[in-house]
mmCIF file of C-alpha atoms in Angstrom:
data_model
loop_
_atom_site.group_PDB
_atom_site.id
_atom_site.type_symbol
_atom_site.label_atom_id
_atom_site.label_comp_id
_atom_site.label_asym_id
_atom_site.label_seq_id
_atom_site.Cartn_x
_atom_site.Cartn_y
_atom_site.Cartn_z
ATOM 1 C CA LEU D 1 0.068 -0.091 -0.015
ATOM 2 C CA PRO D 2 1.142 3.640 -0.668
ATOM 3 C CA PRO D 3 2.817 5.243 2.393
ATOM 4 C CA GLU D 4 0.082 7.712 2.906
ATOM 5 C CA THR D 5 -2.564 4.844 3.597
ATOM 6 C CA ILE D 6 -4.634 5.579 6.566
ATOM 7 C CA VAL D 7 -4.450 2.486 9.191
ATOM 8 C CA ASP D 8 -8.041 2.135 9.932
ATOM 9 C CA ARG D 9 -9.811 -1.013 11.420
ATOM 10 C CA GLU D 10 -9.649 -3.113 8.400
ATOM 11 C CA ILE D 11 -6.126 -2.181 7.321
ATOM 12 C CA GLY D 12 -5.028 -2.886 11.095
ATOM 13 C CA ARG D 13 -6.874 -6.325 10.992
ATOM 14 C CA GLU D 14 -4.805 -7.079 7.824
ATOM 15 C CA ILE D 15 -1.775 -6.259 9.306
ATOM 16 C CA GLY D 16 -2.473 -8.074 12.330
ATOM 17 C CA LEU D 17 -3.350 -11.334 10.117
ATOM 18 C CA ARG D 18 -0.208 -10.723 8.105
ATOM 19 C CA ASP D 19 2.161 -10.417 11.018
ATOM 20 C CA GLY D 20 0.695 -13.489 12.805
ATOM 21 C CA GLU D 21 1.530 -12.428 16.228
ATOM 22 C CA VAL D 22 -0.829 -9.316 16.675
ATOM 23 C CA ARG D 23 -3.775 -10.700 18.260
ATOM 24 C CA PHE D 24 -5.662 -7.409 19.084
ATOM 25 C CA LEU D 25 -5.823 -4.013 17.721
ATOM 26 C CA VAL D 26 -7.297 -0.939 19.281
ATOM 27 C CA ASN D 27 -9.640 1.303 17.104
ATOM 28 C CA GLY D 28 -10.294 4.658 18.597
ATOM 29 C CA ARG D 29 -12.000 8.038 17.943
ATOM 30 C CA ILE D 30 -12.289 11.301 19.384
ATOM 31 C CA GLU D 31 -15.275 13.625 19.596
ATOM 32 C CA LYS D 32 -15.619 17.161 20.610
ATOM 33 C CA LEU D 33 -18.794 19.015 22.067
ATOM 34 C CA GLY D 34 -18.073 22.483 23.135
ATOM 35 C CA ASP D 35 -14.802 22.474 25.143
ATOM 36 C CA ALA D 36 -15.410 18.820 26.003
ATOM 37 C CA TYR D 37 -14.000 15.788 24.484
ATOM 38 C CA THR D 38 -15.114 12.198 24.532
ATOM 39 C CA LEU D 39 -12.428 9.244 23.682
ATOM 40 C CA PHE D 40 -13.760 6.054 22.407
ATOM 41 C CA ALA D 41 -11.765 2.858 21.930
ATOM 42 C CA ASP D 42 -12.632 -0.712 20.890
ATOM 43 C CA LEU D 43 -10.400 -3.708 21.592
ATOM 44 C CA VAL D 44 -10.777 -5.716 18.381
ATOM 45 C CA THR D 45 -9.568 -9.377 17.684
ATOM 46 C CA SER D 46 -7.401 -9.436 14.703
ATOM 47 C CA SER D 47 -8.678 -12.892 13.532
ATOM 48 C CA ASP D 48 -12.266 -11.981 12.916
ATOM 49 C CA GLY D 49 -12.810 -8.448 13.819
ATOM 50 C CA VAL D 50 -15.109 -9.057 17.035
ATOM 51 C CA ILE D 51 -15.122 -6.281 19.513
ATOM 52 C CA GLN D 52 -14.031 -7.684 22.799
ATOM 53 C CA ALA D 53 -14.560 -4.586 24.972
ATOM 54 C CA SER D 54 -15.226 -0.930 24.633
ATOM 55 C CA TYR D 55 -13.724 2.124 26.554
ATOM 56 C CA VAL D 56 -14.901 5.742 27.024
ATOM 57 C CA ALA D 57 -13.264 8.561 28.633
ATOM 58 C CA GLU D 58 -14.894 11.926 29.247
ATOM 59 C CA ILE D 59 -12.429 15.009 29.128
ATOM 60 C CA GLY D 60 -13.205 18.390 30.310
ATOM 61 C CA ASP D 61 -10.957 20.308 27.791
ATOM 62 C CA ALA D 62 -8.063 19.726 25.326
ATOM 63 C CA THR D 63 -5.491 19.703 28.048
ATOM 64 C CA GLY D 64 -6.805 16.320 29.417
ATOM 65 C CA ILE D 65 -6.615 14.493 26.280
ATOM 66 C CA LEU D 66 -3.472 12.633 26.924
ATOM 67 C CA SER D 67 -4.746 11.995 30.417
ATOM 68 C CA GLY D 68 -7.665 10.479 28.866
ATOM 69 C CA VAL D 69 -5.638 8.237 26.539
ATOM 70 C CA ARG D 70 -3.600 6.845 29.377
ATOM 71 C CA GLN D 71 -6.755 6.054 31.361
ATOM 72 C CA ILE D 72 -8.043 3.982 28.364
ATOM 73 C CA ALA D 73 -4.615 2.364 27.790
ATOM 74 C CA THR D 74 -4.653 1.322 31.354
ATOM 75 C CA GLN D 75 -8.070 -0.362 31.075
ATOM 76 C CA ILE D 76 -7.053 -1.954 27.988
ATOM 77 C CA ARG D 77 -4.078 -3.530 29.574
ATOM 78 C CA GLU D 78 -6.119 -4.669 32.508
ATOM 79 C CA THR D 79 -8.420 -6.596 30.043
ATOM 80 C CA LEU D 80 -5.755 -8.055 28.532
ATOM 81 C CA GLY D 81 -4.734 -9.547 31.839
ATOM 82 C CA GLU D 82 -1.530 -7.486 32.692
ATOM 83 C CA GLU D 83 -0.687 -7.335 36.304
ATOM 84 C CA ALA D 84 -1.697 -4.102 38.215
ATOM 85 C CA GLY D 85 2.121 -3.834 39.594
ATOM 86 C CA SER D 86 3.521 -4.064 35.807
ATOM 87 C CA ILE D 87 1.181 -1.247 34.965
ATOM 88 C CA GLN D 88 1.868 0.971 37.847
ATOM 89 C CA ARG D 89 5.795 0.285 37.270
ATOM 90 C CA SER D 90 5.359 1.564 33.726
ATOM 91 C CA THR D 91 3.637 4.506 34.616
ATOM 92 C CA ASP D 92 6.431 5.235 37.340
ATOM 93 C CA GLU D 93 9.056 4.933 34.657
ATOM 94 C CA LEU D 94 11.416 7.918 34.006
ATOM 95 C CA GLU D 95 11.194 9.691 30.712
ATOM 96 C CA ARG D 96 14.021 9.028 28.099
ATOM 97 C CA VAL D 97 15.577 12.376 27.726
ATOM 98 C CA THR D 98 19.201 13.658 28.213
ATOM 99 C CA THR D 99 20.432 14.804 31.466
ATOM 100 C CA PRO D 100 23.541 13.745 33.648
ATOM 101 C CA SER D 101 21.479 14.270 36.747
ATOM 102 C CA LEU D 102 19.144 11.643 37.711
ATOM 103 C CA GLU D 103 17.098 14.024 40.186
ATOM 104 C CA ALA D 104 16.654 16.553 37.201
ATOM 105 C CA LEU D 105 15.379 13.459 35.221
ATOM 106 C CA LYS D 106 13.065 12.678 38.081
ATOM 107 C CA LEU D 107 11.549 16.197 38.274
ATOM 108 C CA TYR D 108 11.184 16.186 34.491
ATOM 109 C CA SER D 109 9.291 13.015 34.370
ATOM 110 C CA GLN D 110 6.960 14.223 37.377
ATOM 111 C CA ALA D 111 6.393 17.481 35.542
ATOM 112 C CA ASN D 112 5.722 15.723 32.080
ATOM 113 C CA THR D 113 2.984 13.530 33.991
ATOM 114 C CA MET D 114 1.556 16.783 35.143
ATOM 115 C CA MET D 115 1.437 17.850 31.700
ATOM 116 C CA MET D 116 -1.062 15.226 30.759
ATOM 117 C CA GLY D 117 -3.543 16.041 33.224
ATOM 118 C CA ILE D 118 -5.077 19.306 34.873
ATOM 119 C CA ASP D 119 -1.981 19.744 36.978
ATOM 120 C CA ARG D 120 -0.192 21.612 34.068
ATOM 121 C CA ASP D 121 0.531 24.818 36.144
ATOM 122 C CA ARG D 122 1.872 22.765 38.839
ATOM 123 C CA ALA D 123 4.821 21.645 36.398
ATOM 124 C CA VAL D 124 6.460 25.029 36.259
ATOM 125 C CA PRO D 125 8.181 24.897 39.692
ATOM 126 C CA VAL D 126 9.108 21.403 39.201
ATOM 127 C CA LEU D 127 10.640 22.226 35.886
ATOM 128 C CA GLN D 128 12.356 25.136 37.157
ATOM 129 C CA GLN D 129 13.782 23.072 40.057
ATOM 130 C CA ALA D 130 15.117 20.604 37.453
ATOM 131 C CA LEU D 131 16.683 23.585 35.556
ATOM 132 C CA ARG D 132 18.408 24.823 38.662
ATOM 133 C CA ILE D 133 19.943 21.225 39.002
ATOM 134 C CA ASP D 134 20.744 21.082 35.360
ATOM 135 C CA PRO D 135 20.948 24.363 33.565
ATOM 136 C CA ASP D 136 21.615 22.511 30.343
ATOM 137 C CA PHE D 137 18.636 20.273 30.371
ATOM 138 C CA ALA D 138 17.259 20.697 26.675
ATOM 139 C CA SER D 139 14.096 18.831 27.124
ATOM 140 C CA ALA D 140 13.238 20.586 30.288
ATOM 141 C CA HIS D 141 13.691 24.011 28.717
ATOM 142 C CA LEU D 142 11.376 22.738 25.986
ATOM 143 C CA LEU D 143 8.569 21.423 28.328
ATOM 144 C CA LEU D 144 8.762 24.967 30.142
ATOM 145 C CA PHE D 145 8.356 26.576 26.911
ATOM 146 C CA TYR D 146 4.966 24.579 26.303
ATOM 147 C CA VAL D 147 3.715 25.199 29.868
ATOM 148 C CA LEU D 148 4.533 28.748 29.666
ATOM 149 C CA ARG D 149 3.164 29.368 26.070
ATOM 150 C CA ASP D 150 -0.101 27.599 27.234
ATOM 151 C CA ARG D 151 -0.427 30.132 30.059
ATOM 152 C CA GLY D 152 -0.099 32.832 27.507
ATOM 153 C CA GLU D 153 3.473 33.819 28.966
ATOM 154 C CA ILE D 154 4.930 33.760 25.460
ATOM 155 C CA ASP D 155 8.059 36.107 26.123
ATOM 156 C CA GLY D 156 9.088 33.965 29.090
ATOM 157 C CA GLY D 157 8.441 30.726 27.220
ATOM 158 C CA MET D 158 10.784 31.938 24.060
ATOM 159 C CA SER D 159 13.878 32.122 26.079
ATOM 160 C CA HIS D 160 13.469 28.443 27.070
ATOM 161 C CA LEU D 161 12.564 27.274 23.506
ATOM 162 C CA GLU D 162 15.585 29.332 22.220
ATOM 163 C CA ARG D 163 17.898 27.629 24.907
ATOM 164 C CA ALA D 164 16.501 24.311 24.045
ATOM 165 C CA VAL D 165 17.430 24.855 20.410
ATOM 166 C CA GLU D 166 20.979 25.848 21.338
ATOM 167 C CA LEU D 167 21.425 22.739 23.407
ATOM 168 C CA ALA D 168 19.570 20.440 20.938
ATOM 169 C CA GLU D 169 22.958 19.065 19.482
ATOM 170 C CA ASP D 170 23.770 17.447 22.762
ATOM 171 C CA THR D 171 20.511 15.415 23.048
ATOM 172 C CA THR D 172 19.236 12.239 21.349
ATOM 173 C CA GLU D 173 18.392 12.447 17.878
ATOM 174 C CA ARG D 174 14.555 11.945 18.737
ATOM 175 C CA GLU D 175 15.000 14.806 21.252
ATOM 176 C CA ARG D 176 16.774 17.037 18.967
ATOM 177 C CA LEU D 177 14.242 16.430 16.064
ATOM 178 C CA PHE D 178 11.307 17.148 18.544
ATOM 179 C CA ILE D 179 12.831 20.424 19.688
ATOM 180 C CA LEU D 180 13.663 21.642 16.151
ATOM 181 C CA ALA D 181 10.228 20.724 14.936
ATOM 182 C CA THR D 182 8.691 22.597 17.911
ATOM 183 C CA TYR D 183 10.884 25.703 16.993
ATOM 184 C CA TYR D 184 9.978 25.754 13.495
ATOM 185 C CA GLN D 185 6.322 24.996 14.126
ATOM 186 C CA PHE D 186 6.117 27.919 16.568
ATOM 187 C CA TYR D 187 7.691 30.300 13.901
ATOM 188 C CA LEU D 188 5.836 29.163 11.082
ATOM 189 C CA ASP D 189 2.369 29.571 13.155
ATOM 190 C CA ASP D 190 3.407 32.895 14.208
ATOM 191 C CA ILE D 191 3.998 34.241 10.702
ATOM 192 C CA PRO D 192 0.785 36.059 9.447
#
């Protein structure tokens, strides 16, 4: 199939059947009503297309979408029989970003989790603490840019975005590309 093919339910089933090891697929959608969002997901058997379970998450606004996705993902993992301890450990894992400081990494991971829920504003002092520990923590600068931008503090956020770009060469390729993509997207969106 051409690269631009959208992987819908039927294409997903075909991939699962061709692979032979993919027993289930998740088919999801999101609907918006006013400022609120509803996330839907079906757990589908690859072999016959039968829906094994359905999930719904109600989200108050766009800032909670990732939290809703995580909620549904946790429910799916439980349905498939994963142990609660394993699920909890994976939610407690540290992010894979570049910093020599374990303490700064823990703070960044905590702030990143806050960003997925309603605690976004509480992420600011956590990220500031991470940057006091490691002032050259590129991904922490980037995440702080996002929080400040969402609060309407563009001027304060811009210095962190620009610092993240300056430090991007010393990060992993994934981090570097994400930092640069954010930078260019911000400036392209800002052009009238």
